[in-house]
CSV table of C-alpha atoms in Angstrom, one decimal:
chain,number,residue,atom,x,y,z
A,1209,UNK,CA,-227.6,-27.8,34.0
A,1210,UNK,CA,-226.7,-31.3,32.0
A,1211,UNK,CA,-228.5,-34.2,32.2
A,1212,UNK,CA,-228.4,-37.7,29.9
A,1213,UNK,CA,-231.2,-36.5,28.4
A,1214,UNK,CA,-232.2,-33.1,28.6
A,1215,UNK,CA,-235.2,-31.8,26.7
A,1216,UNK,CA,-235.8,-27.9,26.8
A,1217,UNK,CA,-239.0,-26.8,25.3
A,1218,UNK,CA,-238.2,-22.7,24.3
A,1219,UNK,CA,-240.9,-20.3,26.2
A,1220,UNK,CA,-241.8,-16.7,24.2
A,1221,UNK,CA,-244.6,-14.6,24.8
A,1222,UNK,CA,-247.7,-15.6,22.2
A,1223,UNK,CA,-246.5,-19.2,21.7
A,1224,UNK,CA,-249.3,-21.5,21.1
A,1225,UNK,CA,-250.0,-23.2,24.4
A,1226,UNK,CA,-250.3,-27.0,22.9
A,1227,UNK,CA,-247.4,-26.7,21.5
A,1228,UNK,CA,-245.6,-25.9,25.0
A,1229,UNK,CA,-247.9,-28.6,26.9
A,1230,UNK,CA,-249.1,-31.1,24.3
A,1231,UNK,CA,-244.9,-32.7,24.2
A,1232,UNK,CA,-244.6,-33.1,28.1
A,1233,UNK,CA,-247.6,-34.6,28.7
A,1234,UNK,CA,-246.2,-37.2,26.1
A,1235,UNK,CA,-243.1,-37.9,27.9
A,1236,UNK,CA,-245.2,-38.0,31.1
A,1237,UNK,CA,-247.5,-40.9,30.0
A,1238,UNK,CA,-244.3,-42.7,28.8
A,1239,UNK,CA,-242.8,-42.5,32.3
A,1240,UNK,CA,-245.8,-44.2,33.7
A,1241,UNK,CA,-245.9,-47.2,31.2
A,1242,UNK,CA,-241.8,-47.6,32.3
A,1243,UNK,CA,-240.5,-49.5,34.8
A,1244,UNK,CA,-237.2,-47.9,34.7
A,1245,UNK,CA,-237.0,-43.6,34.6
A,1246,UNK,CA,-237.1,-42.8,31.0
A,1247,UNK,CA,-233.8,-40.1,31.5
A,1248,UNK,CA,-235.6,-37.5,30.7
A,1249,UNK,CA,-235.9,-34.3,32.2
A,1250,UNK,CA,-238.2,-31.7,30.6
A,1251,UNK,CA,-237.5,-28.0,31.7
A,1252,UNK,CA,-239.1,-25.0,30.1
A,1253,UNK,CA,-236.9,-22.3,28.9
A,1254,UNK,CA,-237.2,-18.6,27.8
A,1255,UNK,CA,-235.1,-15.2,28.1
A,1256,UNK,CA,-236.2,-14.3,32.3
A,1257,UNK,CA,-237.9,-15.8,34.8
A,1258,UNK,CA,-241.0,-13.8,34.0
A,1259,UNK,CA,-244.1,-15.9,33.4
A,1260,UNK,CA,-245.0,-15.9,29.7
A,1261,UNK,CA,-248.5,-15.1,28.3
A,1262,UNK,CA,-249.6,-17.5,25.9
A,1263,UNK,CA,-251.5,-17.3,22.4
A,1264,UNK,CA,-254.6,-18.9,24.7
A,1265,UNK,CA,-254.2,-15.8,27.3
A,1266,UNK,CA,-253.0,-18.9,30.0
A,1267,UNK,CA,-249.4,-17.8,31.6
A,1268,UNK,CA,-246.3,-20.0,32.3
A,1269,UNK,CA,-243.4,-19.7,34.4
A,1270,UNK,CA,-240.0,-20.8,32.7
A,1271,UNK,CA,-237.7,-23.5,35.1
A,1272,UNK,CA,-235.1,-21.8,34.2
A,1273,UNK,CA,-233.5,-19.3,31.2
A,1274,UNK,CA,-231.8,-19.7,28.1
A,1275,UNK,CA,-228.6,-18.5,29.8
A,1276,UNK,CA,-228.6,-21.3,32.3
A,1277,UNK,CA,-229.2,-24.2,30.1
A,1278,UNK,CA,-226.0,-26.1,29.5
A,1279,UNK,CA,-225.6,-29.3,26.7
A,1280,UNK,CA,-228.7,-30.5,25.3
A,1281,UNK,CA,-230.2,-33.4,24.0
A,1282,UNK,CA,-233.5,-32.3,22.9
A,1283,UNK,CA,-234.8,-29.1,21.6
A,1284,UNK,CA,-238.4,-28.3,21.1
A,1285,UNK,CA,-239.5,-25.4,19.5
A,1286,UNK,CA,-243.3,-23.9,19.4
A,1287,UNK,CA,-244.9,-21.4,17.2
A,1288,UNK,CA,-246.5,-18.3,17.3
A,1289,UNK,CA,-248.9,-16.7,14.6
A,1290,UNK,CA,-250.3,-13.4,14.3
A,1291,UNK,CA,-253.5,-12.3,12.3
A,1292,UNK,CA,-254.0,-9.6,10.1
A,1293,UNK,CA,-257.3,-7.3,9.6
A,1294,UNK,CA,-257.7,-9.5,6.2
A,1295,UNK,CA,-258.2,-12.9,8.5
A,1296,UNK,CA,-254.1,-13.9,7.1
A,1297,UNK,CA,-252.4,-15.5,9.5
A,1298,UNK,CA,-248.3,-15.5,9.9
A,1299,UNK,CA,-245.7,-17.1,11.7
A,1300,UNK,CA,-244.3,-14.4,14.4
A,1301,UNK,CA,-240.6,-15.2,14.2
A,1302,UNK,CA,-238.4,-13.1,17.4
A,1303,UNK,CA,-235.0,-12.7,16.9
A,1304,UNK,CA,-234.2,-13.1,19.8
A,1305,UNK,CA,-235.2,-16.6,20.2
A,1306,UNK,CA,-233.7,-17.1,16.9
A,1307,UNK,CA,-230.5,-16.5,18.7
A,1308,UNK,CA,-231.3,-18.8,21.8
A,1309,UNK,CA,-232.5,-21.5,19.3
A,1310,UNK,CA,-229.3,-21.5,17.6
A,1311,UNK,CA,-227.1,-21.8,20.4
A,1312,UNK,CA,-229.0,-24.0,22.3
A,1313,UNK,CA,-229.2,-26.5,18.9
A,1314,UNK,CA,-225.3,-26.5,19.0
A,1315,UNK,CA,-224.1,-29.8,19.7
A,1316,UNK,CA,-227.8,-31.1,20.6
A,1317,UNK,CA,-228.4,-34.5,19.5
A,1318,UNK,CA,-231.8,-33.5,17.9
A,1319,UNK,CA,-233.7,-30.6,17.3
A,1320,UNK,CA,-238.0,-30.6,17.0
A,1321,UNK,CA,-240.2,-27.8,16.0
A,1322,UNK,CA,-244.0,-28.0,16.8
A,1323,UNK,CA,-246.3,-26.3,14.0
A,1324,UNK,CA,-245.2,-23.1,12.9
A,1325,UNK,CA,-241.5,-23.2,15.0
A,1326,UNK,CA,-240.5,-24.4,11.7
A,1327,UNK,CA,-240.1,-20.7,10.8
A,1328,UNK,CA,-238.4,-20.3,13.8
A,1329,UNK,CA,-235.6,-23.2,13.3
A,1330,UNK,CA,-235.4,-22.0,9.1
A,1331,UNK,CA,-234.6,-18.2,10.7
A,1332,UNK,CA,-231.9,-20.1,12.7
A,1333,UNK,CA,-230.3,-21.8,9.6
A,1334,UNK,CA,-231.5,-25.0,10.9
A,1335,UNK,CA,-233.4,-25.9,8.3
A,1336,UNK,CA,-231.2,-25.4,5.2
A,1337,UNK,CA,-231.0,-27.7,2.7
A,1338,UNK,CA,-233.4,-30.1,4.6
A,1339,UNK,CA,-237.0,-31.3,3.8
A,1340,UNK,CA,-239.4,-29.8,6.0
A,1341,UNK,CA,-242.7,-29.5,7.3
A,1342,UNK,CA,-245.1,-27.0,9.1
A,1343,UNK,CA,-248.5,-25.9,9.6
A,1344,UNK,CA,-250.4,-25.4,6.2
A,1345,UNK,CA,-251.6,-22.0,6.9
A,1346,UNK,CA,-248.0,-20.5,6.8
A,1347,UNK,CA,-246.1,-23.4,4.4
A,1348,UNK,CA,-246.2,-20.5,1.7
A,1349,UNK,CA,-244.5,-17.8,3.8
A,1350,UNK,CA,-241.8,-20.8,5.1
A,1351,UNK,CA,-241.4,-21.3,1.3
A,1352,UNK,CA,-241.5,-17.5,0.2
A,1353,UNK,CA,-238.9,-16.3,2.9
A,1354,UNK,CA,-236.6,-19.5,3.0
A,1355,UNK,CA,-236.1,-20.8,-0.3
A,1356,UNK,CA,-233.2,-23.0,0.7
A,1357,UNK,CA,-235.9,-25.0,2.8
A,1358,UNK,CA,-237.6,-27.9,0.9
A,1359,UNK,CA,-240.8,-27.5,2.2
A,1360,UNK,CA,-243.6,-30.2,2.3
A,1361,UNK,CA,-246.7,-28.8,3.8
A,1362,UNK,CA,-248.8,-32.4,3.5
A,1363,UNK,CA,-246.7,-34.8,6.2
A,1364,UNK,CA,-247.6,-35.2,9.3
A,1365,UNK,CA,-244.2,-34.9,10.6
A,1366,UNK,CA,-240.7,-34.9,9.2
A,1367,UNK,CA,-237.5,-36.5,9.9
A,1368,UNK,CA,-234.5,-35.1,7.9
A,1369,UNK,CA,-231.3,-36.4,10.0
A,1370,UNK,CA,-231.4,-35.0,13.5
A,1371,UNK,CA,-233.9,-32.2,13.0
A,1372,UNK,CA,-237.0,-33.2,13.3
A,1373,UNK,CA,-240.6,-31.0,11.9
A,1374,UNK,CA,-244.2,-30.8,12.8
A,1375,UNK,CA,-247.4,-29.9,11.3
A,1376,UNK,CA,-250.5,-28.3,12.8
A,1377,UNK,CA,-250.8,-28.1,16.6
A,1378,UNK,CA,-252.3,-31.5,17.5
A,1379,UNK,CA,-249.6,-33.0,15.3
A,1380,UNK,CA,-247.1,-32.4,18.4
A,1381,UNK,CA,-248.2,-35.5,19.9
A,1382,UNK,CA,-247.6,-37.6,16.6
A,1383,UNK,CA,-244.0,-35.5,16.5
A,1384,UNK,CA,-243.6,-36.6,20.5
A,1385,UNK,CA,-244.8,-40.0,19.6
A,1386,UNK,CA,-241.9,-39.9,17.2
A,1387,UNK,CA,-239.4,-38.8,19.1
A,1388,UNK,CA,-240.5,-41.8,21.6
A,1389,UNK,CA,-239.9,-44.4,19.5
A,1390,UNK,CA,-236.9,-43.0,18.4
A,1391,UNK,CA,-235.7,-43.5,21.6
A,1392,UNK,CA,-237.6,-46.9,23.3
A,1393,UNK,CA,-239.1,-48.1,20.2
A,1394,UNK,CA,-242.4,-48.7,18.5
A,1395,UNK,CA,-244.6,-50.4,20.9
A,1396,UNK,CA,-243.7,-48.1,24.4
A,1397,UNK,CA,-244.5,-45.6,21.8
A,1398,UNK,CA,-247.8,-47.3,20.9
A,1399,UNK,CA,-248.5,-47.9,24.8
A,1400,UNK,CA,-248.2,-44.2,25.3
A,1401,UNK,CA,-250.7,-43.2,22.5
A,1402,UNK,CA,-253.6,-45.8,23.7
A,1403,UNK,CA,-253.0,-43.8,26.4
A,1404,UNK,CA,-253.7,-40.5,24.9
A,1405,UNK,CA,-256.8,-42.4,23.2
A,1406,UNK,CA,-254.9,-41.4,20.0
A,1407,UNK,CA,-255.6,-43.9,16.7
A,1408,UNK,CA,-251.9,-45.1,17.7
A,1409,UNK,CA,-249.6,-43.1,15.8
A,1410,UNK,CA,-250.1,-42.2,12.2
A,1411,UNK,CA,-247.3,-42.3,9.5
A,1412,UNK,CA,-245.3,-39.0,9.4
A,1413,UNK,CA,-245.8,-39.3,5.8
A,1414,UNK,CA,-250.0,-39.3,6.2
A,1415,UNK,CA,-251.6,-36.1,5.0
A,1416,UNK,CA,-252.5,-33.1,7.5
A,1417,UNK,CA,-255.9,-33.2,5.3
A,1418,UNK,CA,-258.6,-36.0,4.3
A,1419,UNK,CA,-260.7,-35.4,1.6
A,1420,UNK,CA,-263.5,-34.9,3.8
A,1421,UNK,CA,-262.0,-32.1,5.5
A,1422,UNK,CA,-261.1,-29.8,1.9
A,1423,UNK,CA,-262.7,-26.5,1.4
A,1424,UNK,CA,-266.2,-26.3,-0.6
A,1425,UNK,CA,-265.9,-25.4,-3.7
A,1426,UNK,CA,-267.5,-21.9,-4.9
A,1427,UNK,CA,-268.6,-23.8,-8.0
A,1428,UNK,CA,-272.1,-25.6,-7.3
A,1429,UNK,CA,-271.9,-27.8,-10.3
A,1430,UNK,CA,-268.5,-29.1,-8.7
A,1431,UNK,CA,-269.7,-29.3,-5.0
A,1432,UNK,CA,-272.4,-31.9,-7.0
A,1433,UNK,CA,-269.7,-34.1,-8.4
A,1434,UNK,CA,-268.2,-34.3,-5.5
A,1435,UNK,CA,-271.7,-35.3,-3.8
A,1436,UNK,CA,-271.8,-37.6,-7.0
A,1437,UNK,CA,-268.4,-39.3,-6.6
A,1438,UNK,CA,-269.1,-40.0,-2.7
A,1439,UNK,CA,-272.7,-41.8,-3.5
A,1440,UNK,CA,-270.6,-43.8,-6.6
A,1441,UNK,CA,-267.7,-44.6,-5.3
A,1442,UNK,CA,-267.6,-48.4,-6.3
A,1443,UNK,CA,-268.7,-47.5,-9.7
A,1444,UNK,CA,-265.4,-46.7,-12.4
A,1445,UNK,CA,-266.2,-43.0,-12.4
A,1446,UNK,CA,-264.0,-42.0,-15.5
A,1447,UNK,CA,-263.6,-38.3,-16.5
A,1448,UNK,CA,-266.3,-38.3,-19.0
A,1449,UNK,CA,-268.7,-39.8,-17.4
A,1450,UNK,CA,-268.0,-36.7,-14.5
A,1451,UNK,CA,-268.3,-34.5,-17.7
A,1452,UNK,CA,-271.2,-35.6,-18.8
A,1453,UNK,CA,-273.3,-35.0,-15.4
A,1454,UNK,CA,-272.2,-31.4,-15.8
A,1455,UNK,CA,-272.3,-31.3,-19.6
A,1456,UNK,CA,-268.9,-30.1,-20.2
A,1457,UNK,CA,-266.0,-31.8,-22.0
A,1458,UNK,CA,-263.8,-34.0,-20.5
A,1459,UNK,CA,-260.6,-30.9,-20.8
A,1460,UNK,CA,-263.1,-28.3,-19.3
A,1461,UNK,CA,-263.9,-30.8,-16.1
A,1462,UNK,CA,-260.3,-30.9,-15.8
A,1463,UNK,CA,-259.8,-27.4,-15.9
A,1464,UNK,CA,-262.6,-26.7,-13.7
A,1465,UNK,CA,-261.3,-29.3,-10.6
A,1466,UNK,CA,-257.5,-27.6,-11.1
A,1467,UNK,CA,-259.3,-24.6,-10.4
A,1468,UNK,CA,-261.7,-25.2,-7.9
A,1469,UNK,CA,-260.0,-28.4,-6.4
A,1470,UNK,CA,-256.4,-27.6,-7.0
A,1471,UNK,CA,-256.2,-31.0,-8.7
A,1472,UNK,CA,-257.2,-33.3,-11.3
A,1473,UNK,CA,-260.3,-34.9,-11.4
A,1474,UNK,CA,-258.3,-39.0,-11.4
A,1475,UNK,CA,-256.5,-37.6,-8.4
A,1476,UNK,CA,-259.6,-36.1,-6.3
A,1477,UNK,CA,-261.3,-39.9,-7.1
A,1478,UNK,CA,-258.2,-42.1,-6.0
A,1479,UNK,CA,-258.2,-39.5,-2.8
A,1480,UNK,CA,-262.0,-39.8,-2.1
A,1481,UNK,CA,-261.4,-43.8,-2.6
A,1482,UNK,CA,-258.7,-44.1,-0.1
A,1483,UNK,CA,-260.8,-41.8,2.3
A,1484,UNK,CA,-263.5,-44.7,2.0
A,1485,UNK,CA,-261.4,-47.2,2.5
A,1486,UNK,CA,-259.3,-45.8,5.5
A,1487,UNK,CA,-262.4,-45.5,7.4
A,1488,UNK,CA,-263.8,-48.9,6.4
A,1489,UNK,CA,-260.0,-50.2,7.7
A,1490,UNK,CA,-260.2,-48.9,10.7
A,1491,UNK,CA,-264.1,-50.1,11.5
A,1492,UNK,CA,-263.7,-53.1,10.3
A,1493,UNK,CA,-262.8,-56.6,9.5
A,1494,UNK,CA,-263.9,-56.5,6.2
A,1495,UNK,CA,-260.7,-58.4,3.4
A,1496,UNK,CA,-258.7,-55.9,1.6
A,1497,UNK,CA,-260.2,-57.6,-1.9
A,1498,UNK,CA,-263.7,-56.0,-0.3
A,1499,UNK,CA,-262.3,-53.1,0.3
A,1500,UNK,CA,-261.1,-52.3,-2.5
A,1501,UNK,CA,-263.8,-53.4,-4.6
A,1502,UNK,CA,-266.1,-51.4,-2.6
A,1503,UNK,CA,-264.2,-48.6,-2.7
A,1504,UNK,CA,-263.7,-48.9,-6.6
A,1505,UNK,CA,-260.1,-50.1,-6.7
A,1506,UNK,CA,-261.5,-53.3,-7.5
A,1507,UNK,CA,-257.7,-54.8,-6.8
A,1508,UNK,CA,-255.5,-55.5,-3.4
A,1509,UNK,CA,-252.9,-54.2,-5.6
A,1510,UNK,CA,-254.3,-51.3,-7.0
A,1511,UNK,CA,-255.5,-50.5,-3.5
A,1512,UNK,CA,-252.2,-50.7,-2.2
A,1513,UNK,CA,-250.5,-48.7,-5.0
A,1514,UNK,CA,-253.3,-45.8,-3.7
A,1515,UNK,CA,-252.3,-46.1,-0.4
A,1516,UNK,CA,-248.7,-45.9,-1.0
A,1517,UNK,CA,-248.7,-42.1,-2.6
A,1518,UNK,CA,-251.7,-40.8,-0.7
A,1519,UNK,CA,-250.3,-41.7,3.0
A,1520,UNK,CA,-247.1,-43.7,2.3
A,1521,UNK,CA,-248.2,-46.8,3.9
A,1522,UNK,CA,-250.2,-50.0,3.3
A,1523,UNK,CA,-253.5,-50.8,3.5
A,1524,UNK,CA,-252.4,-53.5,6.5
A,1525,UNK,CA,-250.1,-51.2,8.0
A,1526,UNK,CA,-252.6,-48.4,8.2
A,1527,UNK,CA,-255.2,-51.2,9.9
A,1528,UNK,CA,-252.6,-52.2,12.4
A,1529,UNK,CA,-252.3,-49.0,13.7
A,1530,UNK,CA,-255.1,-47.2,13.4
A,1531,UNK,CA,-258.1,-50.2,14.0
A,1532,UNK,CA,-260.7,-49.1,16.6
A,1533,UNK,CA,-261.2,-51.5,19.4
């Protein structure tokens, strides 16, 4: 079986089931806003033809098996986790689809993983010496067991020559999105995510977290600063005046958000600020020079320079794409 541009997305029993349906529906969507086919043919792979039971209980049946799938152009590969009694979760890595990855990745033109496949493509040597991404909840074990890996759990997605990594599960449509425009270009790839009433498509290099979205901290006199820094965000906010709230010293506030936060107190404001501002981008019209002095950057430039390490982008670049209606 060869076609121009055969994608095969690799079946196993637990795979998470958005990661087998999320990319498909993508190339679907594309097909509709194209006058011309697209080339692509999508088949579903795995060991047999016996239907495979998903992490969501929901069985597939494979098009075909690995054994039958000849040259390939794309290879997508999901993940599967497993938890423990202690609530840890793992990437499940078979080696036998370890084996079917690798030979179906020779001579491909690119190869994907969706979430926690990264494991699956770093078992397969695919991953070695490259930059990488996955799903944060098993980043450390991708680090711990393949130290050849660079691993970046914060990006969206990553491109590292023709392999090509994903984050958490939803992050397969940015990842297909990417693929996309790798292939027809920015805007079919924009036309696609309206579409999927997606915020366009977000930089592979924005976070998998926002600010709002972190873990409480245990420490109540921390959860108030944060409280503090939200209702003051306009105002400078320097380490001793978050000190003095608390009445601590400026170097045991900074040990205590390393602790709690996993960062230092400058960093958490400058995230907080961009958090403000990204929202206030996308809801509004409002100048950059307001935004940034109501967000406490008080410059375009300084704004800018914050946007640039927390989501590698610009302030008008993340508008453009992600403005709502």
């Amino acid at each position: 079986m060869t076609t121009e541009r055969l994608i095969v997305i690799v079946l196993f029993d637990g795979v998470d089931l958005l990661d087998v349906t999320g990319p498909p529906e993508v190339f679907s969507l594309l097909q509709r806003e194209m006058a011309e086919p697209t080339g692509y043919q999508v088949v579903l792979a795995a060991e047999s033809m016996d239907p495979v039971t998903t992490s969501a209980g929901v069985r597939i049946l494979p098009d075909v098996t690995f054994a039958e799938v000849g040259r390939v152009d794309t290879v997508v590969v999901p993940g599967a986790v497993e938890t423990d009694s202690r609530r840890r979760v793992s990437a499940v890595v078979d080696p036998g689809v370890v084996a079917a990855v690798a030979r179906l990745a020779d001579g491909a033109r690119r190869v994907a993983s969706v979430c926690v496949g990264a494991h699956i493509l770093a078992a397969a040597g695919l991953l070695d010496g490259k930059r990488a991404t996955t799903h944060w909840s098993t980043a450390q074990q991708l680090a711990a067991e393949h130290p050849e890996v660079v691993v970046d759990a914060d990006p969206i997605y990553i491109r590292d020559e023709n392999v090509w990594t994903g984050a958490g599960l939803t992050a397969c449509l940015d990842l297909t999105l990417a693929l996309v425009a790798d292939d027809f270009g920015d805007e079919l790839a924009l036309r696609v995510a309206r579409q999927l009433v997606m915020y366009l498509k977000r930089p592979s290099g924005q976070s998998q977290f926002s600010v709002s979205l972190e873990p409480v901290s245990t420490t109540r006199r921390i959860e108030d600063l944060r409280q503090y820094i939200s209702r003051n965000i306009a105002s400078p906010l320097t380490v001793t005046d978050l000190a003095a709230q608390v009445h601590v010293s400026d170097r045991q506030l900074t040990r205590i958000f390393r602790t709690e936060l996993g960062m230092t107190p400058a960093a958490y404001i400058e995230s907080a600020r961009v958090e403000v501002a990204r929202h206030r981008l996308e809801s509004s019209d409002e100048t950059l020079q307001k935004i940034a002095t109501a967000c406490g950057f008080n410059t375009i430039d300084t704004l800018a320079r914050a946007f640039r390490r927390q989501l590698d982008t610009t302030p008008n670049e993340y508008r453009r794409r992600f403005r709502i209606g």
